PDB file of C-alpha atoms and ligand atoms in Angstrom:
ATOM      1  CA  ARG A 208      23.012 -80.863  -7.001  1.00 89.00           C
ATOM      2  CA  GLY A 209      19.887 -78.928  -6.127  1.00 93.00           C
ATOM      3  CA  ALA A 210      19.426 -77.080  -9.451  1.00 96.00           C
ATOM      4  CA  VAL A 211      15.940 -75.599  -9.564  1.00 98.00           C
ATOM      5  CA  ARG A 212      13.900 -74.503 -12.551  1.00 98.00           C
ATOM      6  CA  PHE A 213      10.441 -72.982 -12.664  1.00 98.00           C
ATOM      7  CA  GLU A 214       8.846 -73.077 -16.101  1.00 98.00           C
ATOM      8  CA  ASN A 215       5.822 -70.831 -16.519  1.00 98.00           C
ATOM      9  CA  VAL A 216       4.500 -71.722 -13.071  1.00 98.00           C
ATOM     10  CA  VAL A 217       0.968 -70.584 -12.359  1.00 98.00           C
ATOM     11  CA  PHE A 218      -0.583 -71.109  -8.934  1.00 98.00           C
ATOM     12  CA  GLY A 219      -3.565 -69.991  -6.882  1.00 97.00           C
ATOM     13  CA  TYR A 220      -4.790 -71.284  -3.532  1.00 96.00           C
ATOM     14  CA  ASP A 221      -8.013 -73.246  -3.590  1.00 88.00           C
ATOM     15  CA  LYS A 222     -10.647 -71.341  -5.569  1.00 80.00           C
ATOM     16  CA  GLY A 223      -8.878 -68.044  -4.776  1.00 87.00           C
ATOM     17  CA  ALA A 224      -7.136 -65.529  -6.980  1.00 93.00           C
ATOM     18  CA  THR A 225      -4.112 -66.510  -9.023  1.00 96.00           C
ATOM     19  CA  ILE A 226      -1.084 -65.765  -6.842  1.00 97.00           C
ATOM     20  CA  LEU A 227       1.814 -66.735  -9.130  1.00 98.00           C
ATOM     21  CA  LYS A 228       1.177 -65.657 -12.710  1.00 98.00           C
ATOM     22  CA  GLY A 229       3.727 -67.437 -14.858  1.00 98.00           C
ATOM     23  CA  ILE A 230       7.038 -67.673 -13.035  1.00 98.00           C
ATOM     24  CA  ASP A 231      10.247 -68.632 -14.822  1.00 98.00           C
ATOM     25  CA  LEU A 232      13.271 -69.213 -12.663  1.00 97.00           C
ATOM     26  CA  ASP A 233      16.602 -70.873 -13.311  1.00 97.00           C
ATOM     27  CA  VAL A 234      18.827 -71.526 -10.321  1.00 97.00           C
ATOM     28  CA  PRO A 235      21.908 -73.489 -11.405  1.00 97.00           C
ATOM     29  CA  ALA A 236      23.310 -76.019  -8.932  1.00 97.00           C
ATOM     30  CA  GLY A 237      25.566 -74.473  -6.353  1.00 95.00           C
ATOM     31  CA  THR A 238      24.357 -70.910  -6.842  1.00 94.00           C
ATOM     32  CA  THR A 239      22.380 -68.558  -4.646  1.00 93.00           C
ATOM     33  CA  CYS A 240      19.192 -66.957  -5.815  1.00 95.00           C
ATOM     34  CA  ALA A 241      17.542 -64.234  -3.768  1.00 95.00           C
ATOM     35  CA  VAL A 242      13.845 -63.563  -4.092  1.00 96.00           C
ATOM     36  CA  VAL A 243      12.742 -60.135  -2.940  1.00 93.00           C
ATOM     37  CA  GLY A 244       9.587 -58.103  -3.246  1.00 92.00           C
ATOM     38  CA  PRO A 245       6.803 -56.543  -1.234  1.00 91.00           C
ATOM     39  CA  SER A 246       4.735 -58.413   1.289  1.00 92.00           C
ATOM     40  CA  GLY A 247       2.028 -60.420  -0.451  1.00 94.00           C
ATOM     41  CA  ALA A 248       3.984 -60.716  -3.708  1.00 96.00           C
ATOM     42  CA  GLY A 249       3.998 -64.506  -3.489  1.00 97.00           C
ATOM     43  CA  LYS A 250       7.520 -65.208  -2.221  1.00 96.00           C
ATOM     44  CA  SER A 251       6.564 -67.745   0.459  1.00 95.00           C
ATOM     45  CA  THR A 252       4.067 -69.337  -1.884  1.00 97.00           C
ATOM     46  CA  LEU A 253       6.850 -69.854  -4.393  1.00 97.00           C
ATOM     47  CA  ALA A 254       8.921 -71.567  -1.696  1.00 95.00           C
ATOM     48  CA  ARG A 255       6.056 -73.845  -0.666  1.00 95.00           C
ATOM     49  CA  LEU A 256       5.676 -75.115  -4.221  1.00 97.00           C
ATOM     50  CA  MET A 257       9.240 -76.416  -4.223  1.00 97.00           C
ATOM     51  CA  TYR A 258       8.488 -79.023  -1.592  1.00 94.00           C
ATOM     52  CA  ARG A 259       4.992 -79.685  -2.906  1.00 96.00           C
ATOM     53  CA  PHE A 260       3.228 -78.264   0.100  1.00 94.00           C
ATOM     54  CA  TYR A 261       0.983 -77.201  -2.767  1.00 96.00           C
ATOM     55  CA  ASP A 262       1.061 -78.294  -6.391  1.00 96.00           C
ATOM     56  CA  VAL A 263       1.307 -75.959  -9.370  1.00 97.00           C
ATOM     57  CA  ASN A 264      -1.808 -75.339 -11.465  1.00 97.00           C
ATOM     58  CA  GLU A 265       0.173 -74.871 -14.661  1.00 97.00           C
ATOM     59  CA  GLY A 266       3.788 -75.141 -15.737  1.00 98.00           C
ATOM     60  CA  ARG A 267       6.341 -77.223 -13.901  1.00 98.00           C
ATOM     61  CA  ILE A 268       9.127 -77.167 -11.366  1.00 98.00           C
ATOM     62  CA  THR A 269      12.182 -79.351 -11.773  1.00 98.00           C
ATOM     63  CA  ILE A 270      14.966 -80.158  -9.338  1.00 97.00           C
ATOM     64  CA  ASP A 271      18.081 -81.499 -11.048  1.00 96.00           C
ATOM     65  CA  GLY A 272      16.006 -81.908 -14.185  1.00 96.00           C
ATOM     66  CA  GLN A 273      13.300 -84.014 -12.582  1.00 96.00           C
ATOM     67  CA  ASP A 274       9.727 -82.765 -12.538  1.00 98.00           C
ATOM     68  CA  ILE A 275       8.820 -82.670  -8.846  1.00 98.00           C
ATOM     69  CA  ALA A 276       5.238 -83.628  -9.692  1.00 97.00           C
ATOM     70  CA  GLY A 277       6.615 -87.184  -9.800  1.00 97.00           C
ATOM     71  CA  VAL A 278       8.467 -86.964  -6.476  1.00 96.00           C
ATOM     72  CA  THR A 279       6.803 -87.568  -3.115  1.00 95.00           C
ATOM     73  CA  GLN A 280       6.529 -84.757  -0.615  1.00 94.00           C
ATOM     74  CA  ALA A 281       8.491 -86.877   1.849  1.00 92.00           C
ATOM     75  CA  SER A 282      11.516 -87.228  -0.389  1.00 93.00           C
ATOM     76  CA  LEU A 283      11.398 -83.562  -1.316  1.00 94.00           C
ATOM     77  CA  ARG A 284      11.363 -82.670   2.368  1.00 90.00           C
ATOM     78  CA  ALA A 285      14.373 -84.886   2.905  1.00 88.00           C
ATOM     79  CA  ALA A 286      16.273 -83.166   0.105  1.00 92.00           C
ATOM     80  CA  ILE A 287      15.336 -79.586   0.893  1.00 95.00           C
ATOM     81  CA  GLY A 288      16.354 -77.735   4.006  1.00 93.00           C
ATOM     82  CA  ILE A 289      13.918 -75.029   4.952  1.00 93.00           C
ATOM     83  CA  VAL A 290      14.540 -72.371   7.554  1.00 91.00           C
ATOM     84  CA  PRO A 291      11.430 -70.328   8.343  1.00 89.00           C
ATOM     85  CA  GLN A 292      11.216 -66.899   9.937  1.00 88.00           C
ATOM     86  CA  ASP A 293      10.022 -68.025  13.316  1.00 86.00           C
ATOM     87  CA  THR A 294      11.775 -70.822  15.060  1.00 83.00           C
ATOM     88  CA  VAL A 295      10.016 -72.542  17.899  1.00 85.00           C
ATOM     89  CA  LEU A 296      12.557 -74.233  20.126  1.00 84.00           C
ATOM     90  CA  PHE A 297      11.935 -76.998  22.595  1.00 84.00           C
ATOM     91  CA  ASN A 298      12.437 -75.990  26.201  1.00 83.00           C
ATOM     92  CA  ASP A 299      15.682 -77.880  26.181  1.00 80.00           C
ATOM     93  CA  THR A 300      19.343 -77.302  25.378  1.00 77.00           C
ATOM     94  CA  ILE A 301      20.837 -75.786  22.231  1.00 75.00           C
ATOM     95  CA  GLY A 302      22.323 -79.221  21.556  1.00 74.00           C
ATOM     96  CA  TYR A 303      18.995 -80.969  21.817  1.00 77.00           C
ATOM     97  CA  ASN A 304      17.355 -78.425  19.557  1.00 79.00           C
ATOM     98  CA  ILE A 305      20.055 -78.667  16.913  1.00 76.00           C
ATOM     99  CA  ALA A 306      20.167 -82.439  16.905  1.00 74.00           C
ATOM    100  CA  TYR A 307      16.458 -83.032  17.291  1.00 68.00           C
ATOM    101  CA  GLY A 308      15.228 -85.773  15.004  1.00 57.00           C
ATOM    102  CA  ARG A 309      18.693 -86.807  13.901  1.00 58.00           C
ATOM    103  CA  ALA A 310      20.405 -88.453  16.821  1.00 51.00           C
ATOM    104  CA  GLY A 311      17.753 -90.676  18.324  1.00 55.00           C
ATOM    105  CA  ALA A 312      16.594 -90.417  21.874  1.00 55.00           C
ATOM    106  CA  ASP A 313      19.932 -90.927  23.560  1.00 63.00           C
ATOM    107  CA  GLN A 314      21.005 -87.665  25.169  1.00 64.00           C
ATOM    108  CA  ALA A 315      24.721 -88.320  24.754  1.00 64.00           C
ATOM    109  CA  ALA A 316      24.239 -88.997  21.057  1.00 59.00           C
ATOM    110  CA  ILE A 317      22.267 -85.803  20.723  1.00 59.00           C
ATOM    111  CA  GLU A 318      24.965 -83.758  22.385  1.00 61.00           C
ATOM    112  CA  GLN A 319      27.546 -85.426  20.158  1.00 56.00           C
ATOM    113  CA  ALA A 320      25.623 -84.515  17.032  1.00 56.00           C
ATOM    114  CA  ALA A 321      25.227 -80.971  18.258  1.00 59.00           C
ATOM    115  CA  ARG A 322      28.931 -80.598  18.844  1.00 57.00           C
ATOM    116  CA  GLY A 323      29.507 -82.046  15.396  1.00 52.00           C
ATOM    117  CA  ALA A 324      27.196 -79.459  13.931  1.00 56.00           C
ATOM    118  CA  ALA A 325      28.911 -76.691  15.804  1.00 58.00           C
ATOM    119  CA  ILE A 326      32.376 -77.701  14.738  1.00 48.00           C
ATOM    120  CA  ALA A 327      31.569 -78.746  11.162  1.00 45.00           C
ATOM    121  CA  GLY A 328      29.364 -75.919  10.265  1.00 47.00           C
ATOM    122  CA  PHE A 329      27.864 -73.025  11.903  1.00 48.00           C
ATOM    123  CA  ILE A 330      27.992 -72.205  15.522  1.00 53.00           C
ATOM    124  CA  GLU A 331      31.669 -72.312  16.382  1.00 53.00           C
ATOM    125  CA  ARG A 332      32.449 -69.795  13.661  1.00 48.00           C
ATOM    126  CA  GLN A 333      29.570 -67.568  14.546  1.00 49.00           C
ATOM    127  CA  ALA A 334      30.744 -66.451  17.947  1.00 50.00           C
ATOM    128  CA  ASP A 335      33.620 -67.346  20.199  1.00 49.00           C
ATOM    129  CA  GLY A 336      32.754 -69.909  22.802  1.00 53.00           C
ATOM    130  CA  TYR A 337      29.418 -70.736  21.275  1.00 55.00           C
ATOM    131  CA  ALA A 338      30.210 -74.419  20.811  1.00 56.00           C
ATOM    132  CA  THR A 339      30.677 -74.765  24.541  1.00 58.00           C
ATOM    133  CA  ARG A 340      27.157 -73.489  25.016  1.00 65.00           C
ATOM    134  CA  VAL A 341      25.387 -76.476  23.444  1.00 67.00           C
ATOM    135  CA  GLY A 342      24.218 -77.424  26.932  1.00 69.00           C
ATOM    136  CA  GLU A 343      22.496 -74.088  27.469  1.00 73.00           C
ATOM    137  CA  ARG A 344      18.711 -74.026  27.535  1.00 76.00           C
ATOM    138  CA  GLY A 345      17.037 -72.773  24.357  1.00 72.00           C
ATOM    139  CA  LEU A 346      14.606 -70.314  25.841  1.00 75.00           C
ATOM    140  CA  LYS A 347      17.369 -67.973  26.985  1.00 77.00           C
ATOM    141  CA  LEU A 348      18.538 -67.409  23.435  1.00 80.00           C
ATOM    142  CA  SER A 349      18.117 -64.167  21.519  1.00 82.00           C
ATOM    143  CA  GLY A 350      16.212 -64.098  18.240  1.00 86.00           C
ATOM    144  CA  GLY A 351      19.454 -64.187  16.293  1.00 84.00           C
ATOM    145  CA  GLU A 352      20.753 -67.127  18.288  1.00 82.00           C
ATOM    146  CA  LYS A 353      17.516 -69.017  17.748  1.00 85.00           C
ATOM    147  CA  GLN A 354      17.805 -68.562  14.014  1.00 86.00           C
ATOM    148  CA  ARG A 355      21.403 -69.777  14.152  1.00 83.00           C
ATOM    149  CA  VAL A 356      20.153 -72.881  15.903  1.00 82.00           C
ATOM    150  CA  ALA A 357      17.484 -73.317  13.235  1.00 86.00           C
ATOM    151  CA  ILE A 358      20.033 -72.953  10.456  1.00 85.00           C
ATOM    152  CA  ALA A 359      22.484 -75.344  12.111  1.00 80.00           C
ATOM    153  CA  ARG A 360      19.678 -77.904  12.571  1.00 81.00           C
ATOM    154  CA  THR A 361      18.845 -77.648   8.901  1.00 84.00           C
ATOM    155  CA  LEU A 362      22.454 -77.845   7.762  1.00 80.00           C
ATOM    156  CA  LEU A 363      22.917 -81.082   9.742  1.00 75.00           C
ATOM    157  CA  LYS A 364      20.656 -82.670   7.132  1.00 77.00           C
ATOM    158  CA  ASP A 365      23.177 -81.594   4.484  1.00 82.00           C
ATOM    159  CA  PRO A 366      20.393 -80.750   2.046  1.00 90.00           C
ATOM    160  CA  PRO A 367      21.311 -80.254  -1.633  1.00 93.00           C
ATOM    161  CA  LEU A 368      18.901 -77.339  -1.654  1.00 96.00           C
ATOM    162  CA  LEU A 369      18.556 -74.800   1.141  1.00 94.00           C
ATOM    163  CA  ILE A 370      15.619 -72.397   1.349  1.00 95.00           C
ATOM    164  CA  LEU A 371      15.748 -69.494   3.781  1.00 94.00           C
ATOM    165  CA  ASP A 372      12.231 -68.119   3.928  1.00 94.00           C
ATOM    166  CA  GLU A 373      12.659 -64.738   5.613  1.00 92.00           C
ATOM    167  CA  ALA A 374      14.850 -66.630   8.069  1.00 91.00           C
ATOM    168  CA  THR A 375      16.604 -63.479   9.235  1.00 90.00           C
ATOM    169  CA  SER A 376      14.056 -60.817   8.293  1.00 88.00           C
ATOM    170  CA  ALA A 377      12.740 -60.344  11.808  1.00 89.00           C
ATOM    171  CA  LEU A 378      16.214 -59.631  13.187  1.00 89.00           C
ATOM    172  CA  ASP A 379      17.948 -56.293  13.312  1.00 90.00           C
ATOM    173  CA  SER A 380      19.937 -55.618  10.157  1.00 89.00           C
ATOM    174  CA  ARG A 381      23.315 -56.029  11.826  1.00 87.00           C
ATOM    175  CA  THR A 382      22.485 -59.476  13.211  1.00 85.00           C
ATOM    176  CA  GLU A 383      20.981 -60.408   9.885  1.00 88.00           C
ATOM    177  CA  ALA A 384      24.138 -59.335   8.061  1.00 86.00           C
ATOM    178  CA  GLU A 385      26.324 -61.340  10.462  1.00 82.00           C
ATOM    179  CA  ILE A 386      24.310 -64.498   9.910  1.00 84.00           C
ATOM    180  CA  MET A 387      24.282 -64.036   6.139  1.00 85.00           C
ATOM    181  CA  GLU A 388      28.053 -63.507   6.128  1.00 82.00           C
ATOM    182  CA  THR A 389      28.610 -66.712   8.043  1.00 78.00           C
ATOM    183  CA  LEU A 390      26.312 -68.610   5.741  1.00 81.00           C
ATOM    184  CA  GLU A 391      28.037 -67.264   2.666  1.00 80.00           C
ATOM    185  CA  ALA A 392      31.384 -68.307   4.078  1.00 74.00           C
ATOM    186  CA  ILE A 393      30.398 -71.878   4.872  1.00 73.00           C
ATOM    187  CA  GLU A 394      27.645 -72.522   2.355  1.00 72.00           C
ATOM    188  CA  ARG A 395      29.365 -71.486  -0.838  1.00 75.00           C
ATOM    189  CA  GLY A 396      28.504 -74.208  -3.332  1.00 83.00           C
ATOM    190  CA  ARG A 397      25.180 -75.258  -1.871  1.00 91.00           C
ATOM    191  CA  THR A 398      22.170 -74.320  -3.984  1.00 95.00           C
ATOM    192  CA  THR A 399      20.407 -71.718  -1.879  1.00 94.00           C
ATOM    193  CA  ILE A 400      17.237 -69.724  -2.255  1.00 96.00           C
ATOM    194  CA  VAL A 401      17.006 -66.728   0.035  1.00 94.00           C
ATOM    195  CA  ILE A 402      13.682 -65.017   0.446  1.00 95.00           C
ATOM    196  CA  ALA A 403      14.319 -61.592   1.872  1.00 91.00           C
ATOM    197  CA  HIS A 404      12.982 -58.125   2.041  1.00 82.00           C
ATOM    198  CA  ARG A 405      16.115 -56.055   2.536  1.00 79.00           C
ATOM    199  CA  LEU A 406      18.272 -55.753  -0.577  1.00 78.00           C
ATOM    200  CA  SER A 407      21.259 -55.046   1.657  1.00 75.00           C
ATOM    201  CA  THR A 408      21.271 -58.601   3.014  1.00 76.00           C
ATOM    202  CA  ILE A 409      21.661 -60.344  -0.302  1.00 81.00           C
ATOM    203  CA  VAL A 410      24.498 -58.441  -1.924  1.00 79.00           C
ATOM    204  CA  ASN A 411      26.385 -61.620  -2.741  1.00 82.00           C
ATOM    205  CA  ALA A 412      23.569 -63.593  -4.351  1.00 90.00           C
ATOM    206  CA  ASP A 413      24.408 -64.861  -7.828  1.00 92.00           C
ATOM    207  CA  GLN A 414      21.055 -63.612  -8.999  1.00 95.00           C
ATOM    208  CA  ILE A 415      18.239 -61.569  -7.539  1.00 95.00           C
ATOM    209  CA  VAL A 416      14.670 -61.960  -8.651  1.00 96.00           C
ATOM    210  CA  VAL A 417      12.159 -59.237  -7.831  1.00 94.00           C
ATOM    211  CA  LEU A 418       8.636 -60.508  -7.440  1.00 96.00           C
ATOM    212  CA  GLU A 419       5.639 -58.190  -7.504  1.00 96.00           C
ATOM    213  CA  ALA A 420       2.018 -59.301  -7.491  1.00 97.00           C
ATOM    214  CA  GLY A 421       2.990 -62.785  -8.638  1.00 97.00           C
ATOM    215  CA  ARG A 422       5.243 -61.786 -11.512  1.00 98.00           C
ATOM    216  CA  VAL A 423       8.993 -61.460 -11.894  1.00 97.00           C
ATOM    217  CA  VAL A 424       9.421 -57.783 -12.636  1.00 96.00           C
ATOM    218  CA  GLU A 425      13.221 -57.650 -12.584  1.00 93.00           C
ATOM    219  CA  ARG A 426      16.147 -59.999 -12.352  1.00 93.00           C
ATOM    220  CA  GLY A 427      19.892 -59.565 -12.276  1.00 90.00           C
ATOM    221  CA  SER A 428      22.845 -59.115  -9.967  1.00 86.00           C
ATOM    222  CA  HIS A 429      22.796 -56.708  -7.030  1.00 81.00           C
ATOM    223  CA  ALA A 430      24.775 -54.213  -9.157  1.00 82.00           C
ATOM    224  CA  ASP A 431      22.337 -54.566 -12.077  1.00 84.00           C
ATOM    225  CA  LEU A 432      19.386 -53.806  -9.836  1.00 80.00           C
ATOM    226  CA  LEU A 433      21.054 -50.812  -8.198  1.00 78.00           C
ATOM    227  CA  ALA A 434      21.944 -49.470 -11.645  1.00 79.00           C
ATOM    228  CA  ALA A 435      18.354 -49.906 -12.751  1.00 72.00           C
ATOM    229  CA  GLY A 436      17.251 -47.940  -9.685  1.00 64.00           C
TER     230      GLY A 436
HETATM  231  P1  ADP B 791       4.967 -63.006   0.437  1.00 87.84           P
HETATM  232  O1  ADP B 791       5.729 -64.160   0.937  1.00 87.84           O
HETATM  233  O2  ADP B 791       5.600 -62.365  -0.771  1.00 87.84           O
HETATM  234  O3  ADP B 791       4.628 -61.993   1.478  1.00 87.84           O
HETATM  235  P2  ADP B 791       2.815 -64.915   0.222  1.00 87.84           P
HETATM  236  O4  ADP B 791       3.295 -65.961  -0.701  1.00 87.84           O
HETATM  237  O5  ADP B 791       2.851 -65.186   1.674  1.00 87.84           O
HETATM  238  O6  ADP B 791       3.564 -63.542  -0.118  1.00 87.84           O
HETATM  239  O7  ADP B 791       1.328 -64.520  -0.148  1.00 87.84           O
HETATM  240  C1  ADP B 791       0.929 -64.210  -1.484  1.00 87.84           C
HETATM  241  C2  ADP B 791      -0.574 -64.088  -1.509  1.00 87.84           C
HETATM  242  O8  ADP B 791      -1.152 -65.371  -1.238  1.00 87.84           O
HETATM  243  C3  ADP B 791      -1.154 -63.133  -0.488  1.00 87.84           C
HETATM  244  O9  ADP B 791      -2.217 -62.450  -1.104  1.00 87.84           O
HETATM  245  C4  ADP B 791      -1.656 -64.032   0.593  1.00 87.84           C
HETATM  246  O10 ADP B 791      -2.746 -63.459   1.247  1.00 87.84           O
HETATM  247  C5  ADP B 791      -2.050 -65.279  -0.167  1.00 87.84           C
HETATM  248  N1  ADP B 791      -1.925 -66.505   0.650  1.00 87.84           N
HETATM  249  C6  ADP B 791      -0.814 -66.902   1.292  1.00 87.84           C
HETATM  250  N2  ADP B 791      -1.024 -68.082   1.913  1.00 87.84           N
HETATM  251  C7  ADP B 791      -2.302 -68.425   1.640  1.00 87.84           C
HETATM  252  C8  ADP B 791      -3.120 -69.547   1.994  1.00 87.84           C
HETATM  253  N3  ADP B 791      -2.651 -70.553   2.736  1.00 87.84           N
HETATM  254  N4  ADP B 791      -4.397 -69.560   1.527  1.00 87.84           N
HETATM  255  C9  ADP B 791      -4.869 -68.564   0.765  1.00 87.84           C
HETATM  256  N5  ADP B 791      -4.156 -67.479   0.401  1.00 87.84           N
HETATM  257  C10 ADP B 791      -2.880 -67.417   0.828  1.00 87.84           C
HETATM  258  P1  ADP B 792      13.189 -82.621   8.923  1.00 87.84           P
HETATM  259  O1  ADP B 792      13.942 -82.455  10.158  1.00 87.84           O
HETATM  260  O2  ADP B 792      13.672 -83.781   8.101  1.00 87.84           O
HETATM  261  O3  ADP B 792      12.995 -81.360   8.131  1.00 87.84           O
HETATM  262  P2  ADP B 792      10.511 -82.252   9.816  1.00 87.84           P
HETATM  263  O4  ADP B 792      10.028 -81.524   8.597  1.00 87.84           O
HETATM  264  O5  ADP B 792       9.635 -83.250  10.444  1.00 87.84           O
HETATM  265  O6  ADP B 792      11.808 -83.087   9.429  1.00 87.84           O
HETATM  266  O7  ADP B 792      10.950 -81.244  10.924  1.00 87.84           O
HETATM  267  C1  ADP B 792      11.525 -80.002  10.649  1.00 87.84           C
HETATM  268  C2  ADP B 792      12.054 -79.453  11.952  1.00 87.84           C
HETATM  269  O8  ADP B 792      10.958 -79.083  12.779  1.00 87.84           O
HETATM  270  C3  ADP B 792      12.823 -80.510  12.729  1.00 87.84           C
HETATM  271  O9  ADP B 792      14.214 -80.322  12.563  1.00 87.84           O
HETATM  272  C4  ADP B 792      12.418 -80.311  14.149  1.00 87.84           C
HETATM  273  O10 ADP B 792      13.443 -79.689  14.877  1.00 87.84           O
HETATM  274  C5  ADP B 792      11.233 -79.407  14.135  1.00 87.84           C
HETATM  275  N1  ADP B 792      10.086 -80.111  14.704  1.00 87.84           N
HETATM  276  C6  ADP B 792       9.537 -81.264  14.293  1.00 87.84           C
HETATM  277  N2  ADP B 792       8.504 -81.609  15.056  1.00 87.84           N
HETATM  278  C7  ADP B 792       8.372 -80.624  15.983  1.00 87.84           C
HETATM  279  C8  ADP B 792       7.459 -80.373  17.054  1.00 87.84           C
HETATM  280  N3  ADP B 792       6.489 -81.231  17.373  1.00 87.84           N
HETATM  281  N4  ADP B 792       7.624 -79.248  17.773  1.00 87.84           N
HETATM  282  C9  ADP B 792       8.596 -78.372  17.462  1.00 87.84           C
HETATM  283  N5  ADP B 792       9.480 -78.549  16.453  1.00 87.84           N
HETATM  284  C10 ADP B 792       9.380 -79.659  15.745  1.00 87.84           C
END
């Protein structure tokens, strides 16, 4: 589930310049594709097209073979988990922030869902004792911890397709590497698109696509790209 294809996708924002100039992309279900490239290359734009925040001007995008032009934005949002760079947390507990929107208004249910998330997926394995901290207030968290909360919240949805849009780019490289390692360990088999700017963080991606000025200028494995210089 979650296989993504871009076929000659062309896109420009309202009356502006063409941003994506004919993108072809093939992300088989269950694989990880990293998209790297300089700032302004069109990486975030590419991500936004997948959940129809904007529609393509030419070409098409399919998910599991279905042209998304025929799918509502609401159902795409339900099927795609997106983790952005900046997470804004409620001034409430880690548990509340993880479970927000999933567990209803009942505080006990929220805490329950948060514990479930911690044990089933992300937080427990990230750092010893973390699961016991679900009652801690969100604003005391470090940047890395906030992004872990954001990722856990997204994984609770169990989305077939996960998009990390510079989700760890603002963190120091060690914290970023730790989060990526955890994700790789628990998310193997989920179709994942990682938008990043450090090549070092995406060594295990099945494929890496280099975007420059709206075009794919290189694609291959991490080793291929290093060999190509
Ligand atoms: P990247 O993620 O690779 O840094 P973006 O996709 O954010 O690149 O941006 C690609 C280009 O599109 C940039 O020139 C940027 O200024 C432009 N752009 C991004 N968002 C918008 C928008 N909402 N309206 C108009 N232009 C935009
Ligand atoms: P989904 O959770 O299905 O992706 P949304 O796209 O509505 O649904 O929300 C994405 C995430 O944004 C939610 O998990 C929630 O934690 C957060 N969120 C939603 N509304 C707000 C808000 N008003 N303030 C801060 N965060 C919010």
